PDB file of C-alpha atoms in Angstrom:
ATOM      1  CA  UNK A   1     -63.981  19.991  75.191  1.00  0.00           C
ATOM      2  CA  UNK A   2     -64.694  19.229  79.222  1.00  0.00           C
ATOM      3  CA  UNK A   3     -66.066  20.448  82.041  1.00  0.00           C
ATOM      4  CA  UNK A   4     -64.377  21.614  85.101  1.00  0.00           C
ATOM      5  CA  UNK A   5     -66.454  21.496  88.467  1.00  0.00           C
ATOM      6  CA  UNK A   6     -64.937  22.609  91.473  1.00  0.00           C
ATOM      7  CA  UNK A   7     -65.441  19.939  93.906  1.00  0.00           C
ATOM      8  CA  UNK A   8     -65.641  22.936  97.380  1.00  0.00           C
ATOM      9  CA  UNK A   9     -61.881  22.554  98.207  1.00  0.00           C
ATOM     10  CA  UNK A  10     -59.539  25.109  96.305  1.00  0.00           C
ATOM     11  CA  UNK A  11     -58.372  23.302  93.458  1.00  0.00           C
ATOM     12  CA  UNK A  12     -59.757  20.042  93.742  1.00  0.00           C
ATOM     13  CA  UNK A  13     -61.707  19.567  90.728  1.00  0.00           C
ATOM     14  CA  UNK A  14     -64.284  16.994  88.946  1.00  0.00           C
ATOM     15  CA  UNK A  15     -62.885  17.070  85.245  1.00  0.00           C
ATOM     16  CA  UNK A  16     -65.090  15.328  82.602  1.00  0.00           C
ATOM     17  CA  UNK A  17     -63.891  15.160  79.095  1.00  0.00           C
ATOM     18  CA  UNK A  18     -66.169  14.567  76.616  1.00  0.00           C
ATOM     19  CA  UNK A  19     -67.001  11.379  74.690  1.00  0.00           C
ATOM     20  CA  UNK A  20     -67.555  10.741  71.086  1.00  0.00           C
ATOM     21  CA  UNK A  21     -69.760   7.734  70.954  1.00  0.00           C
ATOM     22  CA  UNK A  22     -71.326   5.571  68.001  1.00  0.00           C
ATOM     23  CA  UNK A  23     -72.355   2.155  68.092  1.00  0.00           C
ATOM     24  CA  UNK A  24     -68.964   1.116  67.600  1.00  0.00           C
ATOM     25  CA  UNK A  25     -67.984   2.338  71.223  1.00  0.00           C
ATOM     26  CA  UNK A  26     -66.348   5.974  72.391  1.00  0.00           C
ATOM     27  CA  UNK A  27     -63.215   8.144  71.600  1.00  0.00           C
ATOM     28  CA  UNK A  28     -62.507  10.038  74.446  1.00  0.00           C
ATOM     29  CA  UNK A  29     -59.286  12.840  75.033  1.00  0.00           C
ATOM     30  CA  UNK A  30     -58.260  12.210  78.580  1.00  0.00           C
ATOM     31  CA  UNK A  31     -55.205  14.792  78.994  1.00  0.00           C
ATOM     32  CA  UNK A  32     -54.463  17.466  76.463  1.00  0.00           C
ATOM     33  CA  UNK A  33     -51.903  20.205  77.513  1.00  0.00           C
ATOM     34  CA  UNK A  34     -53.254  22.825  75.475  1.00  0.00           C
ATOM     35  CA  UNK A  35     -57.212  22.340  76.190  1.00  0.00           C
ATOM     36  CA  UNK A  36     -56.642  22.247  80.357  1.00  0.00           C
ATOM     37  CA  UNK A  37     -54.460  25.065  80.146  1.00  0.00           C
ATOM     38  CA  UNK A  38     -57.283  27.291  78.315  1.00  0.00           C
ATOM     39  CA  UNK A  39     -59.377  25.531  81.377  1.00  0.00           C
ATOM     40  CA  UNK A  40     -57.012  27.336  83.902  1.00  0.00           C
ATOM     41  CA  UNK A  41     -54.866  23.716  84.828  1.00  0.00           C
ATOM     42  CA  UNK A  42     -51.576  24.297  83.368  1.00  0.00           C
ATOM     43  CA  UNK A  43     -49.662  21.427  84.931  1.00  0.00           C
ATOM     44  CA  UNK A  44     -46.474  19.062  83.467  1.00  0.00           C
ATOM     45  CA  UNK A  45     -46.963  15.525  84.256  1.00  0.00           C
ATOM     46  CA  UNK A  46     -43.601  13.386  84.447  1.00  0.00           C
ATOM     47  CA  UNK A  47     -45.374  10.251  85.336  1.00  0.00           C
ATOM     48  CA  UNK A  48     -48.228   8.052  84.750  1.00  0.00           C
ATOM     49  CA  UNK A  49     -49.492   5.329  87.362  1.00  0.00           C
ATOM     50  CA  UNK A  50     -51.841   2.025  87.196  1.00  0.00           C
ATOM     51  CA  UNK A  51     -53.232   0.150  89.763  1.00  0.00           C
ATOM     52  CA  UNK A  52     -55.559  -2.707  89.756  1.00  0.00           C
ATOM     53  CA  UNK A  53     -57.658  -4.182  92.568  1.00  0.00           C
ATOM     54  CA  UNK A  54     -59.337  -7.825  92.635  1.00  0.00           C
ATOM     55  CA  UNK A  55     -61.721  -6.901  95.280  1.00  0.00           C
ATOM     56  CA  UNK A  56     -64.171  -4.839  96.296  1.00  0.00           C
ATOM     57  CA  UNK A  57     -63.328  -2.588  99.631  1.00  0.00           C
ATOM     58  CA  UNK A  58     -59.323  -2.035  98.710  1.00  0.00           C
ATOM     59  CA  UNK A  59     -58.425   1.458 100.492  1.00  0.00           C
ATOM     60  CA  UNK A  60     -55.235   3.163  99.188  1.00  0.00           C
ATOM     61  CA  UNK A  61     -54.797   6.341 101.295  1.00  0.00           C
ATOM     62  CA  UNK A  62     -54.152   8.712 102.467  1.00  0.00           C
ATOM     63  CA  UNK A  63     -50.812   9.557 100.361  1.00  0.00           C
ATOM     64  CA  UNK A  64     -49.206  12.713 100.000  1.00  0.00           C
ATOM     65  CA  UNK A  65     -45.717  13.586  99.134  1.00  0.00           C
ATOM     66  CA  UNK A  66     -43.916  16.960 100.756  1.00  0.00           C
ATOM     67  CA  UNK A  67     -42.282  19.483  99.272  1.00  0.00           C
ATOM     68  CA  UNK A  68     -39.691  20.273  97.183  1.00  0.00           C
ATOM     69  CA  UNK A  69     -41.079  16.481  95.717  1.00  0.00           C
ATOM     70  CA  UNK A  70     -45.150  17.460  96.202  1.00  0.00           C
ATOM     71  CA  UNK A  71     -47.306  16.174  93.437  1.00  0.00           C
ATOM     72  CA  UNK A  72     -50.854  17.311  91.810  1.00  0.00           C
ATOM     73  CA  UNK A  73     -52.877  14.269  90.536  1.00  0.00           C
ATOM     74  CA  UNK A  74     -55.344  13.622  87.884  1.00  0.00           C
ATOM     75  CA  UNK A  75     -57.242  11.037  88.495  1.00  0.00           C
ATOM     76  CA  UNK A  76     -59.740   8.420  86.183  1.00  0.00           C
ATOM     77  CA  UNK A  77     -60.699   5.110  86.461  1.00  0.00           C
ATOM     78  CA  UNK A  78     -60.496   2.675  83.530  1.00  0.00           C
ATOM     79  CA  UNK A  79     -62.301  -0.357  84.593  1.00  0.00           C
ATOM     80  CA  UNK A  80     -64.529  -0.413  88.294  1.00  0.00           C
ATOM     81  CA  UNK A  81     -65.340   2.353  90.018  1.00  0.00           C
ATOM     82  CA  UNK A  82     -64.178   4.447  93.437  1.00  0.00           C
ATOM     83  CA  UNK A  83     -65.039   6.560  96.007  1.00  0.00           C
ATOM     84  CA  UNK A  84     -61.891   9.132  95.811  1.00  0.00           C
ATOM     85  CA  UNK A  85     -61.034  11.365  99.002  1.00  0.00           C
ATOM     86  CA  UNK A  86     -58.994  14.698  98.659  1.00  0.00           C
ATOM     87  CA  UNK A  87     -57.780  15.739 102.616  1.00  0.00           C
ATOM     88  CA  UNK A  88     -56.157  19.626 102.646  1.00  0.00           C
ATOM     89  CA  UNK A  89     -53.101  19.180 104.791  1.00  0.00           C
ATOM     90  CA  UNK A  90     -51.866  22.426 104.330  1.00  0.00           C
ATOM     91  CA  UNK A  91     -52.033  23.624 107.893  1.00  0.00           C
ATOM     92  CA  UNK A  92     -52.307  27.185 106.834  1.00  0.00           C
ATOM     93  CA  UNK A  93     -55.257  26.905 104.856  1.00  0.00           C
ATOM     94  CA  UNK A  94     -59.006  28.104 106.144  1.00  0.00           C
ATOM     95  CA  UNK A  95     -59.944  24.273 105.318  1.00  0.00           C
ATOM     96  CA  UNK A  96     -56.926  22.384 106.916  1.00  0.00           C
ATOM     97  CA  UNK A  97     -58.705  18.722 107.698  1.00  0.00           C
ATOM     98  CA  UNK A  98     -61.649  19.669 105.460  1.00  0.00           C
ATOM     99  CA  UNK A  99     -61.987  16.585 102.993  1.00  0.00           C
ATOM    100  CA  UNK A 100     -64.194  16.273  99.449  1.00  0.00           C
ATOM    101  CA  UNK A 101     -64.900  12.607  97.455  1.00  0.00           C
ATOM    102  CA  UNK A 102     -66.482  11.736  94.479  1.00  0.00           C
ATOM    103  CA  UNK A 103     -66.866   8.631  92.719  1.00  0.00           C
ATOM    104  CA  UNK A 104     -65.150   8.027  89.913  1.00  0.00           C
ATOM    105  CA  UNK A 105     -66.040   5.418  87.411  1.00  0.00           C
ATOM    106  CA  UNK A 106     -65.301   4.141  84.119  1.00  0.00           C
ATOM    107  CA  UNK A 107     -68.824   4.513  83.229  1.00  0.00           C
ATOM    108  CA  UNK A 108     -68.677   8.050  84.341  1.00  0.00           C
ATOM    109  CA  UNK A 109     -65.578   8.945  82.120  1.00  0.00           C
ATOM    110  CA  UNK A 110     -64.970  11.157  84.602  1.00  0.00           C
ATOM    111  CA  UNK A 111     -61.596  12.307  86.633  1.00  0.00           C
ATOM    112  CA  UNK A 112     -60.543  14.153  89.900  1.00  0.00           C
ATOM    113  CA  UNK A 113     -57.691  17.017  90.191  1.00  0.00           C
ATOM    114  CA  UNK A 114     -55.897  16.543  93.404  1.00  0.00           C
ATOM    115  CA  UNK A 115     -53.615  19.245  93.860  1.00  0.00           C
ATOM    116  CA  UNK A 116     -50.511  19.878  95.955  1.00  0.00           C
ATOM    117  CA  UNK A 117     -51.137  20.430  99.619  1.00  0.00           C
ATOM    118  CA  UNK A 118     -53.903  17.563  99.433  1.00  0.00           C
ATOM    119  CA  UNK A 119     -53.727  13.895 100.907  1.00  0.00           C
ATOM    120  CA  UNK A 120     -55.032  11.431  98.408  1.00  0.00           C
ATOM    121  CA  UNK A 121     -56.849   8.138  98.849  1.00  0.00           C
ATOM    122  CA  UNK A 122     -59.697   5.837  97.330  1.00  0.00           C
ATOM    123  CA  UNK A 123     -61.739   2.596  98.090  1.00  0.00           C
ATOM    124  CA  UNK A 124     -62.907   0.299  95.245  1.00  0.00           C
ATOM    125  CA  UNK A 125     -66.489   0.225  94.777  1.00  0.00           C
ATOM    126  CA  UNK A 126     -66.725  -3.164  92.610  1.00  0.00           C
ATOM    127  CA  UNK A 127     -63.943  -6.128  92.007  1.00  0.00           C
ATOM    128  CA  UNK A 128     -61.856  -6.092  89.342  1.00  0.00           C
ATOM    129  CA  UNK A 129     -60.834  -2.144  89.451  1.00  0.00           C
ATOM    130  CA  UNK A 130     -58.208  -0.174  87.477  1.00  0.00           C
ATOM    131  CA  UNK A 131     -57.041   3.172  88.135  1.00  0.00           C
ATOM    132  CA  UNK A 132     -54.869   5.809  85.982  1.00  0.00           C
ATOM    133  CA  UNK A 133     -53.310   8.431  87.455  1.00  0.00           C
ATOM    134  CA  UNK A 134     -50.872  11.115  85.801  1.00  0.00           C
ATOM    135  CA  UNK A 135     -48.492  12.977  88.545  1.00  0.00           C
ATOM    136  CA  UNK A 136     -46.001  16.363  88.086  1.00  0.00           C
ATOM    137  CA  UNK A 137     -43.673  14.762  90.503  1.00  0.00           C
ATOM    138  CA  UNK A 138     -41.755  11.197  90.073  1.00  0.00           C
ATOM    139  CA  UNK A 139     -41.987   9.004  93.267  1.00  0.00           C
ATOM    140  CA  UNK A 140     -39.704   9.789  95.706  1.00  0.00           C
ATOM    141  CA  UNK A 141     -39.420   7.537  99.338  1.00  0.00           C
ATOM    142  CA  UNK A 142     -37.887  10.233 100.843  1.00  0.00           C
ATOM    143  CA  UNK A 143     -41.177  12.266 100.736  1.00  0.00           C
ATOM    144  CA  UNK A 144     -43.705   9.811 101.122  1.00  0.00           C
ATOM    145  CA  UNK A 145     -45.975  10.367 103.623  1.00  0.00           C
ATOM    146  CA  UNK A 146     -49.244   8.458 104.729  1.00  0.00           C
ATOM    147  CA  UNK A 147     -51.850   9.787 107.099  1.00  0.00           C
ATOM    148  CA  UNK A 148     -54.763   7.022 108.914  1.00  0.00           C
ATOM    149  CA  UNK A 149     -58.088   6.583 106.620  1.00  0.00           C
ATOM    150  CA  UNK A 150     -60.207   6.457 109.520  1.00  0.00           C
ATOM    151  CA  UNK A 151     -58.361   9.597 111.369  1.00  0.00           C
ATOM    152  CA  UNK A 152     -61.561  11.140 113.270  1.00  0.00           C
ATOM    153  CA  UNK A 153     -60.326  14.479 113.370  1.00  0.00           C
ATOM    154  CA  UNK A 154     -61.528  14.173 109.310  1.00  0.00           C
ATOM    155  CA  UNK A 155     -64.337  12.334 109.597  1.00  0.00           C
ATOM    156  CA  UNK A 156     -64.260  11.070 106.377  1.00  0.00           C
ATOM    157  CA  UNK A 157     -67.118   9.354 105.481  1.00  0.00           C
ATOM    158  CA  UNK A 158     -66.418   6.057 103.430  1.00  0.00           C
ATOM    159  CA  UNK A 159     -68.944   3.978 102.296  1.00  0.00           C
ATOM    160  CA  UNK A 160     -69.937   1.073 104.036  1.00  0.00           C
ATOM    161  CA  UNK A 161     -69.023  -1.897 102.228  1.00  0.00           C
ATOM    162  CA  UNK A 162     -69.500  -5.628 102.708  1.00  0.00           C
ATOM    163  CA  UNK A 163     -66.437  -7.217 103.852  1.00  0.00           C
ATOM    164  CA  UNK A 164     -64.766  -4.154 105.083  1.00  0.00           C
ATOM    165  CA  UNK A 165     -61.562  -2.757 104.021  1.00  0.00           C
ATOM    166  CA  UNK A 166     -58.895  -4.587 102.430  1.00  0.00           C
ATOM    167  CA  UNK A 167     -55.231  -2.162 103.612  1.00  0.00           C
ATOM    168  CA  UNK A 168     -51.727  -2.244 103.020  1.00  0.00           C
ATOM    169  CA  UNK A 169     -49.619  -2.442 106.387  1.00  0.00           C
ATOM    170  CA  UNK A 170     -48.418   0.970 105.735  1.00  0.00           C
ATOM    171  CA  UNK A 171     -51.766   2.306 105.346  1.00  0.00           C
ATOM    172  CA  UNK A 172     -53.343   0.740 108.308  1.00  0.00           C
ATOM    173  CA  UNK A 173     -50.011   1.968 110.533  1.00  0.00           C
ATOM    174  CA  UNK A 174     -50.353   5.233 109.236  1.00  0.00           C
ATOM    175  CA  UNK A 175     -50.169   8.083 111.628  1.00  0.00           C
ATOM    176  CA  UNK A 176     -53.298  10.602 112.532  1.00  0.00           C
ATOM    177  CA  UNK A 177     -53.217  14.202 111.001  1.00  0.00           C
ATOM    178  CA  UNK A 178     -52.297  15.776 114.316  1.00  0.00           C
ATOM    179  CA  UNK A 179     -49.019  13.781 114.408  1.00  0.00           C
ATOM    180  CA  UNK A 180     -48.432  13.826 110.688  1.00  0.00           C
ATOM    181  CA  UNK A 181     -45.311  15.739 108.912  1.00  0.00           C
ATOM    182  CA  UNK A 182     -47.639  17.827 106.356  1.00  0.00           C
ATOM    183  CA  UNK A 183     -47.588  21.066 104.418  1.00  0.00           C
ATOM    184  CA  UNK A 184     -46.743  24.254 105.653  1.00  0.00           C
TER     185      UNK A 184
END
């Protein structure tokens, strides 16, 4: 069993499987091909990601890779918490530069669906933060794209933390939406 919410960008979606809990801890079924695809996400991941952050304030974002190498994304945090951005790039679409967050926690159990089409990033929330991610696309440098966190033609609103943001050189270098290569 979980629930789907639609997060107000087509396809970008709050998944929350449910937890079996005692007073011995939880069970929890993160992915399961057959129960998402009776949910209406019928996707085949080809590779699983982990990253871990010391510190409060670490941005990753905003990734993307183009087609024919595009990837969907799901999501969950395993230790921490963050606040998770989804940016449609696809210049076509009625919401081009439209963006939607949530946080997503280990407490929560919670996950995010970022789809195709959609820049991805996330701040840590608290030190000492893990993140899974499953992808339907392996990592390709050829297609890797970046676009700037702080782009104001998005407007995203990140939290304010103390200290700031902690970014990688590509990130901070990364170029505005207008000038970006994105999706048809």
């Amino acid at each position: 069993m979980l629930e789907v919410r639609p997060l107000g960008l087509d396809g970008v979606l709050e998944i929350v499987p449910k937890r079996h809990g005692d007073a011995r801890g939880f069970f929890s079924e993160t992915w399961n091909a057959e129960r998402f695809a009776e949910a209406g996400i019928d996707l085949a991941f080809v590779q699983d990601n982990h990253s871990y952050s010391a510190a409060a304030g670490v941005l990753r974002g905003l990734h993307y890779q183009l087609p024919p190498r595009a990837q969907d994304k799901l999501l969950r945090v395993i230790r921490g918490s963050v606040f998770d951005v989804a940016v449609d790039i696809r210049r076509s679409s009625p919401t081009f530069g439209k963006w939607v967050a949530l946080e997503v926690s280990a407490e929560k159990g919670n996950q995010i669906l970022v789809p195709k089409g959609f820049a991805h990033g996330f701040v840590t929330l608290v030190p000492d933060t893990e993140v899974l991610y499953k992808v339907t696309d392996t990592y390709s440098p050829g297609h890797d794209r970046s676009i700037r966190f702080d782009d104001l033609a998005i407007g995203i609103g990140w939290p304010a933390l103390p200290g700031g943001f902690q970014l990688s050189d590509k990130d901070r270098n990364a170029p505005l939406l207008a000038e970006a290569e994105v999706f048809a």
